Each structure stands twice: as C-alpha cells, then as structure tokens.
mmCIF file of C-alpha atoms in Angstrom:
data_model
loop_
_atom_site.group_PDB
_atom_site.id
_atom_site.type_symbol
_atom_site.label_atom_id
_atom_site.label_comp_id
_atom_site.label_asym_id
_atom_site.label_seq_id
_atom_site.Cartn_x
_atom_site.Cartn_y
_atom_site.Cartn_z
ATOM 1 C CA UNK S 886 -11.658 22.667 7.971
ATOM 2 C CA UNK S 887 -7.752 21.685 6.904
ATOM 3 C CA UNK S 888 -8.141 19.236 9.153
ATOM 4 C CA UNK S 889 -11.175 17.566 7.680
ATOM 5 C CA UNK S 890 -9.846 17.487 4.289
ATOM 6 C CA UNK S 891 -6.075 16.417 6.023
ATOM 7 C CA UNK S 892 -8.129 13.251 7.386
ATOM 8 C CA UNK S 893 -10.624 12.788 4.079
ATOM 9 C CA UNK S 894 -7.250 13.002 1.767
ATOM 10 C CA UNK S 895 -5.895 10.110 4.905
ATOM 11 C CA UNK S 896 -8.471 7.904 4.674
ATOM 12 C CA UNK S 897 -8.812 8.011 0.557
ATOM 13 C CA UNK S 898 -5.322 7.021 -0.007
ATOM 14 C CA UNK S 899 -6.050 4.037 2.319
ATOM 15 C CA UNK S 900 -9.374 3.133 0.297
ATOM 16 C CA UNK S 901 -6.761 3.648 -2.940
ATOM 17 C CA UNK S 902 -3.590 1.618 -1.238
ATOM 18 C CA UNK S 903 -5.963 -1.613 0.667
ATOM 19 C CA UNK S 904 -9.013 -1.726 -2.082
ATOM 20 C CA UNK S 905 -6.220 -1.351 -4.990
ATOM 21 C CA UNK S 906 -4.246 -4.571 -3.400
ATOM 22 C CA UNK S 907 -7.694 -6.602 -2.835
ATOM 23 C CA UNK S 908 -8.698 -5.897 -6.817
ATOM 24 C CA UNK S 909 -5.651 -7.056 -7.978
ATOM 25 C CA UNK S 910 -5.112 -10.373 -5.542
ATOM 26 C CA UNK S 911 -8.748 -11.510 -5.406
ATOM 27 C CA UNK S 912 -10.255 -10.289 -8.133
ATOM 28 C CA UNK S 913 -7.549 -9.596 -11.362
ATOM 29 C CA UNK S 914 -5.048 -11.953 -10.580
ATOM 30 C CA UNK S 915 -7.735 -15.240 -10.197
ATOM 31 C CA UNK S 916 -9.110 -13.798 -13.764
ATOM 32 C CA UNK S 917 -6.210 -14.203 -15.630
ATOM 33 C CA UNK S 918 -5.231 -17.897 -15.454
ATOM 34 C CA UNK S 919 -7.248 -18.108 -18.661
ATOM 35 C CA UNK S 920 -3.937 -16.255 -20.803
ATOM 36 C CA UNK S 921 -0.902 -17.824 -21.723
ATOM 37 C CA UNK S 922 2.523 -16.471 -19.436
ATOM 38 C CA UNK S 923 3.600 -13.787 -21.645
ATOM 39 C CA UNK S 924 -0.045 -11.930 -21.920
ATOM 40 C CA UNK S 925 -0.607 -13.035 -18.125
ATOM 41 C CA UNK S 926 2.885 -11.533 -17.358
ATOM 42 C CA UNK S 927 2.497 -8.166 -19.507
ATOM 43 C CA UNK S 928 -0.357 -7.491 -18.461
ATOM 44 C CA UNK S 929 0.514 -7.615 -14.821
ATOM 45 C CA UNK S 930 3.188 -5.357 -15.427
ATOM 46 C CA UNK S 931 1.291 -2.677 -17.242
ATOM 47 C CA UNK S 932 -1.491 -3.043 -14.546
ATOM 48 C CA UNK S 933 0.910 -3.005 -11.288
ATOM 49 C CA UNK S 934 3.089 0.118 -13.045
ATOM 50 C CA UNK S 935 -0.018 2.009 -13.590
ATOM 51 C CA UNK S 936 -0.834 0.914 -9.420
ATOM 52 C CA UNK S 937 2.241 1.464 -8.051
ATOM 53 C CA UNK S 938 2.216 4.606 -9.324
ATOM 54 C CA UNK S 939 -0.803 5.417 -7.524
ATOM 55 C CA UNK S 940 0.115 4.014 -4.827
ATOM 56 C CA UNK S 941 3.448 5.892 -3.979
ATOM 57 C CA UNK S 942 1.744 9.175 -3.971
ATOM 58 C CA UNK S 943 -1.036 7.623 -1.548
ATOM 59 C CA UNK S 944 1.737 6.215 0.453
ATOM 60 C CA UNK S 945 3.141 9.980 0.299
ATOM 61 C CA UNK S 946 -0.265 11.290 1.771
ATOM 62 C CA UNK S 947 -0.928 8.806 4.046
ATOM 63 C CA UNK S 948 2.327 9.247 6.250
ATOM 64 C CA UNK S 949 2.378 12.835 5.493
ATOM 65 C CA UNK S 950 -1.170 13.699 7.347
ATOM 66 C CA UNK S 951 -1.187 10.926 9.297
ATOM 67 C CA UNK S 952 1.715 12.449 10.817
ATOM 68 C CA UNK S 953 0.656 15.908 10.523
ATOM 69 C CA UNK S 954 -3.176 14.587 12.380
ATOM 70 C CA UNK S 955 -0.727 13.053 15.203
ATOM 71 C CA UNK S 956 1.172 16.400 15.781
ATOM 72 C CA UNK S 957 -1.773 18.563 15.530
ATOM 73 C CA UNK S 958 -3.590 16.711 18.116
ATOM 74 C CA UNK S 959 0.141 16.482 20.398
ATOM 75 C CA UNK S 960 0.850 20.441 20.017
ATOM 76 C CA UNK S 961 -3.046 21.590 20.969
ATOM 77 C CA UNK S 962 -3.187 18.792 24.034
ATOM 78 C CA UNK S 963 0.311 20.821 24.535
ATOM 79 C CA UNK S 964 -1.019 24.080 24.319
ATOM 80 C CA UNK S 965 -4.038 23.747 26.690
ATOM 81 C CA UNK S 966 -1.712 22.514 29.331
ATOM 82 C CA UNK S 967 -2.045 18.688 29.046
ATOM 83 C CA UNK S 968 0.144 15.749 28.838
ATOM 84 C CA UNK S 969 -0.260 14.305 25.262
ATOM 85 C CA UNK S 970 -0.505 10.264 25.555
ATOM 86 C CA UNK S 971 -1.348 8.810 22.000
ATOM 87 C CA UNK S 972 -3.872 6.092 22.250
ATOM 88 C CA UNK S 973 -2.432 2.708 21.993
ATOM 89 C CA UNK S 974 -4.712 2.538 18.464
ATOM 90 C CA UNK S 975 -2.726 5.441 16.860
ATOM 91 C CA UNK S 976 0.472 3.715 17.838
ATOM 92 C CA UNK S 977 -0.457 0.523 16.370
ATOM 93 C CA UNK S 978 -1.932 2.342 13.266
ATOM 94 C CA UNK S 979 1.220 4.403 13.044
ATOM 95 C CA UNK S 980 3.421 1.627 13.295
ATOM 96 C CA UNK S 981 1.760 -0.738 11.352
ATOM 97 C CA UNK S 982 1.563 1.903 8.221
ATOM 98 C CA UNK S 983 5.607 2.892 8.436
ATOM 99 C CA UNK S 984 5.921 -0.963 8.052
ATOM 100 C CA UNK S 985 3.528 -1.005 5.391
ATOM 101 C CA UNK S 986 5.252 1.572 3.560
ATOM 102 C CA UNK S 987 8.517 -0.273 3.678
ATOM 103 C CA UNK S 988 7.203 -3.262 2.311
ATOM 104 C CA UNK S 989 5.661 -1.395 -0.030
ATOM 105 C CA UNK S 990 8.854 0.349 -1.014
ATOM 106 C CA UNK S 991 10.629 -3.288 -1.562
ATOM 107 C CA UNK S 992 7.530 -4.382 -3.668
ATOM 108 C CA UNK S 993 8.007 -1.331 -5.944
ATOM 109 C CA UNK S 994 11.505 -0.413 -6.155
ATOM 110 C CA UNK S 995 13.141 -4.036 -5.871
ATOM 111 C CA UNK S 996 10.705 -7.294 -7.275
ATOM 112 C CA UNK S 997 8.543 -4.922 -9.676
ATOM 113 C CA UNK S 998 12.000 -3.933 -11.411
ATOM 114 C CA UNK S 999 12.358 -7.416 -11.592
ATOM 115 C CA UNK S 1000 9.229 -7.933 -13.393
ATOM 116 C CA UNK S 1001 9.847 -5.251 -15.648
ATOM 117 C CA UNK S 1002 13.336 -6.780 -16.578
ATOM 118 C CA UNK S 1003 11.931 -10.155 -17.226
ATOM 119 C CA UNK S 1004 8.851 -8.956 -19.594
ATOM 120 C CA UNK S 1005 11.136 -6.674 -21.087
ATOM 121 C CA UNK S 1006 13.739 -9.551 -22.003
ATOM 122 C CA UNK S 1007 10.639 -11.974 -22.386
ATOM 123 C CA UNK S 1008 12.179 -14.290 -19.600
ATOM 124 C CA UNK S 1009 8.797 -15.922 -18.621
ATOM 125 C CA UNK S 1010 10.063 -17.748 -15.730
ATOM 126 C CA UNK S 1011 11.883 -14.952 -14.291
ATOM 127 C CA UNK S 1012 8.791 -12.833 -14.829
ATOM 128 C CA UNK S 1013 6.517 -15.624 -12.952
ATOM 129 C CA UNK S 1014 9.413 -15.882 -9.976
ATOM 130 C CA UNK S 1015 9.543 -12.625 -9.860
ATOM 131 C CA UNK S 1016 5.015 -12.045 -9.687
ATOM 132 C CA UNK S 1017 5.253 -14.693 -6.899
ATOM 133 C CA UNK S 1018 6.974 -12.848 -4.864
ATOM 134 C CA UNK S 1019 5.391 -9.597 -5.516
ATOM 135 C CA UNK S 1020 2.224 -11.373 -4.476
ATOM 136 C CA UNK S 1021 3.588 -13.035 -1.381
ATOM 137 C CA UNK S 1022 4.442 -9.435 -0.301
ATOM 138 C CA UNK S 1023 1.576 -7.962 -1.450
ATOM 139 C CA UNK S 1024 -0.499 -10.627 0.606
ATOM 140 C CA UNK S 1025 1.702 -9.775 3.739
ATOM 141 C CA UNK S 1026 0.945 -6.105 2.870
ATOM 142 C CA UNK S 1027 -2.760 -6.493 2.522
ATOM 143 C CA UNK S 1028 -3.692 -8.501 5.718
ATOM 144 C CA UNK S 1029 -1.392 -5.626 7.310
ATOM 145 C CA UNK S 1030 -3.853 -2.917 5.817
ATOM 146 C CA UNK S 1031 -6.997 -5.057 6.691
ATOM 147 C CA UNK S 1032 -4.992 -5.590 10.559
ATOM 148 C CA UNK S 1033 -4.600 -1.462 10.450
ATOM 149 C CA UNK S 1034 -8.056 -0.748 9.757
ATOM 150 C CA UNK S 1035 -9.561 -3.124 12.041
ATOM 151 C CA UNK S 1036 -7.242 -2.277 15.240
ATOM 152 C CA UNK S 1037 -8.880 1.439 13.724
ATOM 153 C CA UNK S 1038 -12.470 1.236 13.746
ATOM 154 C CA UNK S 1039 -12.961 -1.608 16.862
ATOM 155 C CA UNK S 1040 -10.278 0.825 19.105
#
C-alpha cells in the first residue's frame, strides 16, 4: 500500500511540475500581451513565486520516491536472489529528472531572483531580460518533462 501512494504522490508532482510549466508557457504567458510591461511583469512574478513554490516541494517528492521506488524494487530483486538490472526506461527517466531538477534549481534560485529584483526596483527591461530567459529555460525544461514521460509510457 506505501508503495501505491509512494508512486500516486510520484506521478502527481509530475502532473503539478509538467502541466504547471504548459499553463504558464502556452496558455498564461500568450494571454498577457494585452498589459502594459509593468502589469505583464508583476504579474509574472506573483504567478511564478506562487509556482515555484509548488514546484520545489514537487521537485522534493519526485526525486525522493522516485528514488525510494528504484531502491525498493533493487533491495527485493536483491533479496529473492536476483541480479537487479534497471530498465534502460528508469535510467533515462532518472536521469532526465536529476537534470530537470537542476535546471529547475537555476530557474528558481538564479533568473527568478532576477525578476524579483527588477519588479521590485521597477527596471522593466531588466525584468523582460530577465522573463526571457526564465522562459527559454522553462521551454528546455518542459520538452524535457514531455521527453521523460514519453520515454515512460512507450518503454
């Protein structure tokens, strides 16, 4: 049963984590080329602070039992006598997430500072230099996600 709600808890913090980044680049961030820079850029702050939050306590959960699943499965293979040989799918998931994570780790704790400087300090450009490069990452981070999941469900 821990093991069932280890892998729901898994697999919610990646609906969270991908569906949170497609909202925001397809959906929120086409939506607001109606407002003016400032309201554009406050906005985006608010709404990525509020995110990122989420986000680094999904990121927390998702390496956690993903790693946890992984050794689990290792230590009973183990146990029964067997040589434990993690399918090439869990390496590329596993892999692909740490990176994920990192990326996600330089989005939140290096350009959204950035952001949140420049609103602060109502530096528009900096603010919009700064958003561009959040959603550069953020694109590299989502078609990572979408990569992850696929290698996932088509083995």
């Amino acid at each position: 049963m821990f093991y069932s709600i280890l892998k729901l808890a898994h697999l919610l913090a990646i609906v969270l984590w991908v569906g949170g980044m497609i909202f925001a680049h397809c959906f929120l961030r086409p939506s607001l080329g109606a407002l003016e820079p400032p309201h554009r850029l406050r906005l985006m702050q608010d709404v990525l602070g509020r995110f990122f939050s989420a986000v680094l306590g999904a990121v927390i959960v998702v390496l956690a039992s993903g790693a946890w699943m992984i050794g689990r499965t290792a230590r009973q293979v183990a146990e029964t006598g067997g040589s434990f040989q993690m399918p090439y799918a869990w390496i590329t998931m596993a892999i692909l997430g740490v990176v994920m994570a990192a990326i996600f780790g330089h989005i939140r704790f290096a350009l959204y500072p950035r952001l949140d400087r420049a609103v602060q300090a109502a530096q528009w450009s900096d603010g919009a230099n700064a958003m561009a490069a959040i959603r550069k990452w953020v694109t590299v981070n989502l078609a990572l996600g979408v990569l992850t999941i696929a290698v996932i469900m088509l083995g």
